[in-house]
Amino acid sequence: MHPILNDISTNLQAGKAKIVRELVQQALDSGVPVKEILDEGLLSGMNIVGKKFKNNEVFVPEVLVAARAMNQGVQVLKPHLVDANVKPIGKVCIGTVQGDLHDIGKNLVKMMMEGKGIEVVDLGTDVQPATFVDTAREQGCRIICLSALLTTTMGMMTEVVQAAREAGIRDQVKIMVGGAPVTDAFCQQIGADAYTPDAASAAEKAVEFLTGEPA
Ligand code: B1M
C-alpha cells in the first residue's frame, strides 16, 4: 500500500480537512489509482472512526469533523470519478430516509451514478416517503434510490415502497435500497427492486434498470 494512503486515513480520523484535500491531490498527482485513494485512504479512515465511535472512544463532534474531512477528500476525487462526456441515460432521485442524517454514502452513490450519465435529483437527508414519491412523479424519475445507516430508520424504506403503491406509481418506478444495515433479504422482504452493497454496484444496477442492459 502507498504510504500516502495511511497519511490520508490518519488525517481524516483527526478531522484535518485541509490536509486531507492536499494529500488526496498529492496521491492523484503521484498516480495512485482513484479507487485505492477512496477505499484504502478515505473509507478506511472513516471505518476506524466508526469503530471508535461504537466503542465510545470518540464522540459526535469528532465524527462530524472526520465526516467533513471525508467530504472534502471526495470533492477532490469527484472529477476523476465522473466522466464529463458520458451521455445522459435517464433520471433518478436519491435521498437518505426520514429520521436519518447520514449522507456520505448517499453522496458517493450520487457521484457514481452521475459518472455513468444518470441525472440525479438529490433530495438530501431526512426525506419523507411522500417527497420521494412526489418527486418521482413530478420529475419523471424512473428509479427511487434510498439510503439508510441506522437500524432504527431502515424501516422507513418500507414506507416509501408503500407510498409508491398508494400513489399508483409502483409499476412505473424501480426502488433501490442500500446502506450499512440494509441487506438483500431486507430488500426482498419489503418489496423493493434491488439492494446493492456499495456505490459502484448501485450505479451499475441503475444503468441496467434504465437501459435494460448490463453496465
Ligand atoms: Co452515525 N452511526 N450516528 N453519525 N455514523 C453509524 C451509522 C453507526 C454504525 C456508528 C456505530 O455505532 N458504530 C451507528 C448506527 C448503529 C445502528 O443503527 N446499527 C450510528 C449512530 C448510532 C448515530 C447516532 C444515533 C449517534 C448519536 O447521536 N447517539 C446519530 C444519528 C443521527 C441521525 O441520523 N438521526 C449519528 C450521527 C452521525 C454524525 C452526524 C455524527 C455522522 C454523519 C455525518 C454525515 O453523514 N454527514 C455519523 C457518521 C459519520 C457515522 C459513521 C462513523 C460513518 C458513516 C459513513 O459515512 N460511512 C458510522 C459508522 C460506520 O459506518 N463505520 C455511523 C462511510 C460511507 C461511505 O459508508 O454510508 O455505509 P455508508 O455507504 C456505503 C454503503 O453503505 C453504500 O455505499 C457506500 C459505499 O460505497 N450505500 C448504498 C449507502 N447508501 C446506499 C444506497 C444504495 C446503494 C448503496 O442504493 C440506493
CSV table of C-alpha atoms and ligand atoms in Angstrom, one decimal:
chain,number,residue,atom,x,y,z
A,1,MET,CA,0.0,0.0,0.0
A,2,HIS,CA,1.3,3.5,-0.9
A,3,PRO,CA,2.3,5.3,2.4
A,4,ILE,CA,0.3,8.4,1.5
A,5,LEU,CA,-2.9,6.3,1.9
A,6,ASN,CA,-2.1,5.8,5.6
A,7,ASP,CA,-1.5,9.6,6.0
A,8,ILE,CA,-4.9,10.3,4.4
A,9,SER,CA,-6.6,7.9,6.8
A,10,THR,CA,-4.8,9.3,9.8
A,11,ASN,CA,-5.5,12.9,9.0
A,12,LEU,CA,-9.2,12.1,8.2
A,13,GLN,CA,-9.5,10.5,11.6
A,14,ALA,CA,-8.1,13.7,13.1
A,15,GLY,CA,-10.6,15.8,11.1
A,16,LYS,CA,-7.9,17.7,9.3
A,17,ALA,CA,-9.9,18.6,6.2
A,18,LYS,CA,-7.4,20.9,4.5
A,19,ILE,CA,-4.5,18.4,4.9
A,20,VAL,CA,-6.8,15.6,3.6
A,21,ARG,CA,-7.6,17.6,0.5
A,22,GLU,CA,-3.9,18.3,-0.1
A,23,LEU,CA,-2.9,14.6,0.4
A,24,VAL,CA,-5.6,13.3,-1.9
A,25,GLN,CA,-4.4,15.7,-4.6
A,26,GLN,CA,-0.8,14.6,-4.0
A,27,ALA,CA,-1.8,11.0,-4.2
A,28,LEU,CA,-3.6,11.6,-7.5
A,29,ASP,CA,-0.5,13.5,-8.8
A,30,SER,CA,1.7,10.5,-7.8
A,31,GLY,CA,-0.5,8.2,-9.9
A,32,VAL,CA,-2.2,6.3,-7.0
A,33,PRO,CA,-5.4,4.8,-8.5
A,34,VAL,CA,-8.6,6.8,-7.6
A,35,LYS,CA,-10.3,3.6,-6.2
A,36,GLU,CA,-7.3,3.0,-3.9
A,37,ILE,CA,-7.4,6.5,-2.6
A,38,LEU,CA,-11.2,6.2,-1.9
A,39,ASP,CA,-11.1,2.7,-0.4
A,40,GLU,CA,-7.7,2.5,1.4
A,41,GLY,CA,-7.4,6.1,2.3
A,42,LEU,CA,-10.7,7.8,2.9
A,43,LEU,CA,-13.1,5.0,3.6
A,44,SER,CA,-10.6,3.1,5.7
A,45,GLY,CA,-10.1,6.2,7.9
A,46,MET,CA,-13.9,6.6,8.2
A,47,ASN,CA,-14.2,2.9,9.2
A,48,ILE,CA,-11.7,3.4,12.0
A,49,VAL,CA,-13.7,6.4,13.2
A,50,GLY,CA,-16.8,4.3,13.1
A,51,LYS,CA,-15.3,1.6,15.3
A,52,LYS,CA,-14.0,4.2,17.8
A,53,PHE,CA,-17.4,5.8,17.8
A,54,LYS,CA,-19.0,2.5,18.6
A,55,ASN,CA,-16.6,1.9,21.5
A,56,ASN,CA,-17.2,5.4,22.9
A,57,GLU,CA,-13.5,6.3,22.2
A,58,VAL,CA,-14.7,9.3,20.1
A,59,PHE,CA,-18.0,11.2,20.1
A,60,VAL,CA,-20.3,13.0,17.7
A,61,PRO,CA,-18.2,16.2,17.3
A,62,GLU,CA,-15.1,14.2,16.3
A,63,VAL,CA,-17.2,12.1,13.9
A,64,LEU,CA,-18.6,15.3,12.4
A,65,VAL,CA,-15.1,16.8,11.7
A,66,ALA,CA,-14.0,13.4,10.3
A,67,ALA,CA,-17.1,13.4,8.0
A,68,ARG,CA,-16.3,16.9,6.8
A,69,ALA,CA,-12.7,15.8,6.0
A,70,MET,CA,-14.1,12.8,4.1
A,71,ASN,CA,-16.4,15.0,2.1
A,72,GLN,CA,-13.5,17.4,1.2
A,73,GLY,CA,-11.4,14.5,0.1
A,74,VAL,CA,-14.2,13.1,-2.0
A,75,GLN,CA,-14.6,16.5,-3.7
A,76,VAL,CA,-11.0,16.4,-4.9
A,77,LEU,CA,-11.7,12.9,-6.3
A,78,LYS,CA,-15.0,13.8,-7.9
A,79,PRO,CA,-13.7,14.9,-11.4
A,80,HIS,CA,-11.9,11.6,-11.6
A,81,LEU,CA,-14.9,9.5,-10.7
A,82,VAL,CA,-17.2,11.4,-13.0
A,83,ASP,CA,-16.6,11.4,-16.8
A,84,ALA,CA,-18.0,14.7,-18.1
A,85,ASN,CA,-18.5,13.3,-21.6
A,86,VAL,CA,-21.0,10.5,-20.8
A,87,LYS,CA,-24.4,10.9,-22.4
A,88,PRO,CA,-27.5,11.2,-20.1
A,89,ILE,CA,-29.4,7.9,-19.9
A,90,GLY,CA,-32.2,8.7,-17.5
A,91,LYS,CA,-33.3,10.4,-14.3
A,92,VAL,CA,-33.4,9.1,-10.7
A,93,CYS,CA,-34.0,10.6,-7.3
A,94,ILE,CA,-32.0,9.8,-4.2
A,95,GLY,CA,-32.1,10.6,-0.5
A,96,THR,CA,-31.5,9.4,3.0
A,97,VAL,CA,-34.7,8.2,4.6
A,98,GLN,CA,-36.7,10.2,7.2
A,99,GLY,CA,-35.0,10.4,10.6
A,100,ASP,CA,-31.6,9.7,9.2
A,101,LEU,CA,-28.9,12.4,8.7
A,102,HIS,CA,-26.0,10.3,7.3
A,103,ASP,CA,-25.2,11.4,3.8
A,104,ILE,CA,-21.6,10.4,2.9
A,105,GLY,CA,-22.7,7.1,1.4
A,106,LYS,CA,-25.6,8.7,-0.4
A,107,ASN,CA,-23.3,11.3,-1.9
A,108,LEU,CA,-21.0,8.6,-3.1
A,109,VAL,CA,-23.8,6.8,-4.8
A,110,LYS,CA,-25.0,10.0,-6.4
A,111,MET,CA,-21.5,10.7,-7.7
A,112,MET,CA,-21.0,7.2,-9.2
A,113,MET,CA,-24.4,7.4,-10.9
A,114,GLU,CA,-23.6,10.8,-12.4
A,115,GLY,CA,-20.4,9.2,-13.6
A,116,LYS,CA,-22.5,6.8,-15.6
A,117,GLY,CA,-24.6,9.5,-17.2
A,118,ILE,CA,-27.5,9.3,-14.9
A,119,GLU,CA,-29.3,12.6,-14.0
A,120,VAL,CA,-29.7,12.6,-10.2
A,121,VAL,CA,-32.2,14.6,-8.2
A,122,ASP,CA,-30.7,14.8,-4.7
A,123,LEU,CA,-33.3,15.2,-2.0
A,124,GLY,CA,-30.8,15.3,0.8
A,125,THR,CA,-31.2,13.7,4.2
A,126,ASP,CA,-34.2,13.1,6.5
A,127,VAL,CA,-36.5,12.7,3.4
A,128,GLN,CA,-40.2,11.9,4.0
A,129,PRO,CA,-41.7,9.0,2.0
A,130,ALA,CA,-44.1,11.3,0.2
A,131,THR,CA,-41.3,13.5,-1.0
A,132,PHE,CA,-39.6,10.6,-2.8
A,133,VAL,CA,-42.9,9.6,-4.5
A,134,ASP,CA,-43.9,13.2,-5.4
A,135,THR,CA,-40.5,13.9,-6.9
A,136,ALA,CA,-40.5,10.7,-8.9
A,137,ARG,CA,-44.0,11.5,-10.3
A,138,GLU,CA,-43.4,15.2,-10.9
A,139,GLN,CA,-39.9,15.0,-12.3
A,140,GLY,CA,-40.2,11.7,-14.2
A,141,CYS,CA,-37.6,9.8,-12.1
A,142,ARG,CA,-37.5,6.1,-13.1
A,143,ILE,CA,-35.7,5.0,-10.0
A,144,ILE,CA,-36.1,6.0,-6.4
A,145,CYS,CA,-32.8,5.4,-4.5
A,146,LEU,CA,-33.0,5.1,-0.7
A,147,SER,CA,-30.1,5.2,1.7
A,148,ALA,CA,-30.3,4.4,5.5
A,149,LEU,CA,-27.5,4.0,8.0
A,150,LEU,CA,-29.4,3.3,11.1
A,151,THR,CA,-31.3,0.1,12.1
A,152,THR,CA,-33.9,2.4,13.5
A,153,THR,CA,-34.5,4.2,10.2
A,154,MET,CA,-34.2,1.4,7.6
A,155,GLY,CA,-37.8,0.6,8.3
A,156,MET,CA,-38.7,3.9,6.6
A,157,MET,CA,-37.8,2.2,3.3
A,158,THR,CA,-40.9,0.0,3.7
A,159,GLU,CA,-43.0,3.2,4.0
A,160,VAL,CA,-41.6,4.5,0.7
A,161,VAL,CA,-42.5,1.3,-1.1
A,162,GLN,CA,-46.0,1.5,0.4
A,163,ALA,CA,-46.3,5.2,-0.5
A,164,ALA,CA,-45.3,4.4,-4.1
A,165,ARG,CA,-48.0,1.7,-4.2
A,166,GLU,CA,-50.6,4.0,-2.8
A,167,ALA,CA,-49.8,6.7,-5.3
A,168,GLY,CA,-50.3,4.2,-8.1
A,169,ILE,CA,-46.7,4.6,-9.4
A,170,ARG,CA,-45.2,1.4,-8.1
A,171,ASP,CA,-45.1,-0.3,-11.6
A,172,GLN,CA,-43.5,2.8,-13.1
A,173,VAL,CA,-40.5,3.2,-10.8
A,174,LYS,CA,-37.8,0.9,-9.6
A,175,ILE,CA,-36.9,1.2,-5.9
A,176,MET,CA,-33.2,0.6,-5.0
A,177,VAL,CA,-32.0,0.4,-1.4
A,178,GLY,CA,-28.7,0.4,0.4
A,179,GLY,CA,-26.7,1.5,3.4
A,180,ALA,CA,-24.7,-0.4,6.1
A,181,PRO,CA,-27.6,-2.1,7.9
A,182,VAL,CA,-29.6,-3.0,4.7
A,183,THR,CA,-29.4,-6.5,3.2
A,184,ASP,CA,-30.7,-8.3,0.2
A,185,ALA,CA,-33.1,-10.3,2.4
A,186,PHE,CA,-34.5,-7.0,3.8
A,187,CYS,CA,-34.9,-5.6,0.2
A,188,GLN,CA,-36.9,-8.7,-0.8
A,189,GLN,CA,-38.9,-8.6,2.4
A,190,ILE,CA,-40.1,-5.0,1.9
A,191,GLY,CA,-40.8,-5.5,-1.9
A,192,ALA,CA,-38.1,-3.1,-3.2
A,193,ASP,CA,-36.4,-3.9,-6.5
A,194,ALA,CA,-32.7,-4.0,-5.8
A,195,TYR,CA,-30.2,-4.0,-2.9
A,196,THR,CA,-26.5,-3.2,-3.7
A,197,PRO,CA,-23.7,-3.1,-1.1
A,198,ASP,CA,-21.7,-0.2,-2.5
A,199,ALA,CA,-21.9,2.9,-4.6
A,200,ALA,CA,-20.2,1.5,-7.7
A,201,SER,CA,-22.6,-1.5,-7.8
A,202,ALA,CA,-25.5,0.8,-7.2
A,203,ALA,CA,-24.6,2.8,-10.2
A,204,GLU,CA,-24.2,-0.3,-12.3
A,205,LYS,CA,-27.6,-1.6,-11.3
A,206,ALA,CA,-29.2,1.7,-12.1
A,207,VAL,CA,-27.8,1.7,-15.6
A,208,GLU,CA,-29.2,-1.8,-16.0
A,209,PHE,CA,-32.6,-0.7,-14.9
A,210,LEU,CA,-32.5,2.4,-17.2
A,211,THR,CA,-31.1,0.8,-20.3
A,212,GLY,CA,-32.2,-2.8,-19.9
A,213,GLU,CA,-28.6,-3.8,-20.4
A,214,PRO,CA,-25.7,-4.5,-18.0
A,215,ALA,CA,-23.4,-1.5,-17.3
B,1,B1M,CO1,-23.6,7.8,12.9
B,1,B1M,N1,-23.9,5.9,13.3
B,1,B1M,N2,-25.0,8.3,14.2
B,1,B1M,N3,-23.0,9.6,12.5
B,1,B1M,N4,-22.1,7.1,11.9
B,1,B1M,C1,-23.2,4.9,12.4
B,1,B1M,C2,-24.0,4.6,11.2
B,1,B1M,C3,-23.0,3.7,13.5
B,1,B1M,C4,-22.9,2.4,12.8
B,1,B1M,C5,-21.8,4.0,14.4
B,1,B1M,C6,-21.5,2.9,15.4
B,1,B1M,O1,-22.2,2.8,16.4
B,1,B1M,N5,-20.5,2.1,15.0
B,1,B1M,C7,-24.3,3.9,14.3
B,1,B1M,C8,-25.5,3.1,13.8
B,1,B1M,C9,-25.9,1.9,14.7
B,1,B1M,C10,-27.0,1.2,14.1
B,1,B1M,O2,-28.1,1.8,13.9
B,1,B1M,N6,-26.8,-0.1,13.9
B,1,B1M,C11,-24.5,5.4,14.3
B,1,B1M,C12,-25.3,6.1,15.3
B,1,B1M,C13,-25.8,5.3,16.4
B,1,B1M,C14,-25.5,7.5,15.2
B,1,B1M,C15,-26.3,8.4,16.1
B,1,B1M,C16,-27.7,7.8,16.6
B,1,B1M,C17,-25.4,8.8,17.3
B,1,B1M,C18,-26.0,9.6,18.4
B,1,B1M,O3,-26.4,10.7,18.1
B,1,B1M,N7,-26.0,9.0,19.5
B,1,B1M,C19,-26.6,9.7,15.3
B,1,B1M,C20,-27.9,9.6,14.4
B,1,B1M,C21,-28.2,10.9,13.7
B,1,B1M,C22,-29.3,10.7,12.7
B,1,B1M,O4,-29.0,10.2,11.6
B,1,B1M,N8,-30.5,10.9,13.1
B,1,B1M,C23,-25.4,9.6,14.3
B,1,B1M,C24,-24.8,10.8,13.8
B,1,B1M,C25,-23.7,10.8,13.0
B,1,B1M,C26,-23.0,12.0,12.5
B,1,B1M,C27,-23.9,13.2,12.2
B,1,B1M,C28,-22.0,12.5,13.6
B,1,B1M,C29,-22.1,11.5,11.3
B,1,B1M,C30,-22.8,11.7,9.9
B,1,B1M,C31,-22.3,12.8,9.1
B,1,B1M,C32,-22.7,12.8,7.7
B,1,B1M,O5,-23.1,11.8,7.1
B,1,B1M,N9,-22.7,13.9,7.1
B,1,B1M,C33,-22.1,10.0,11.6
B,1,B1M,C34,-21.1,9.1,11.0
B,1,B1M,C35,-20.1,9.7,10.1
B,1,B1M,C36,-21.2,7.7,11.2
B,1,B1M,C37,-20.1,6.6,10.8
B,1,B1M,C38,-18.9,6.8,11.7
B,1,B1M,C39,-19.7,6.6,9.3
B,1,B1M,C40,-20.8,6.6,8.3
B,1,B1M,C41,-20.2,6.8,6.9
B,1,B1M,O6,-20.3,7.9,6.4
B,1,B1M,N10,-19.5,5.8,6.4
B,1,B1M,C42,-20.9,5.3,11.0
B,1,B1M,C43,-20.1,4.1,11.4
B,1,B1M,C44,-19.6,3.3,10.2
B,1,B1M,O7,-20.4,3.2,9.2
B,1,B1M,N11,-18.5,2.7,10.2
B,1,B1M,C45,-22.0,5.7,11.9
B,1,B1M,C46,-18.9,6.0,5.1
B,1,B1M,C47,-19.9,5.8,4.0
B,1,B1M,C48,-19.2,5.9,2.6
B,1,B1M,O8,-20.4,4.5,4.1
B,1,B1M,O9,-22.8,5.4,4.3
B,1,B1M,O10,-22.3,2.9,4.7
B,1,B1M,P1,-22.0,4.2,4.0
B,1,B1M,O11,-22.2,4.0,2.4
B,1,B1M,C49,-21.7,2.9,1.8
B,1,B1M,C50,-22.7,1.7,1.6
B,1,B1M,O12,-23.5,1.5,2.7
B,1,B1M,C51,-23.4,2.0,0.3
B,1,B1M,O13,-22.4,2.8,-0.5
B,1,B1M,C52,-21.4,3.3,0.3
B,1,B1M,C53,-20.0,2.7,-0.1
B,1,B1M,O14,-19.8,2.7,-1.4
B,1,B1M,N12,-24.6,2.7,0.3
B,1,B1M,C54,-25.5,2.5,-0.7
B,1,B1M,C55,-25.1,3.8,1.1
B,1,B1M,N13,-26.3,4.1,0.6
B,1,B1M,C56,-26.6,3.4,-0.4
B,1,B1M,C57,-27.7,3.4,-1.3
B,1,B1M,C58,-27.7,2.4,-2.3
B,1,B1M,C59,-26.7,1.5,-2.5
B,1,B1M,C60,-25.6,1.5,-1.7
B,1,B1M,O15,-28.7,2.3,-3.2
B,1,B1M,C61,-29.7,3.3,-3.3
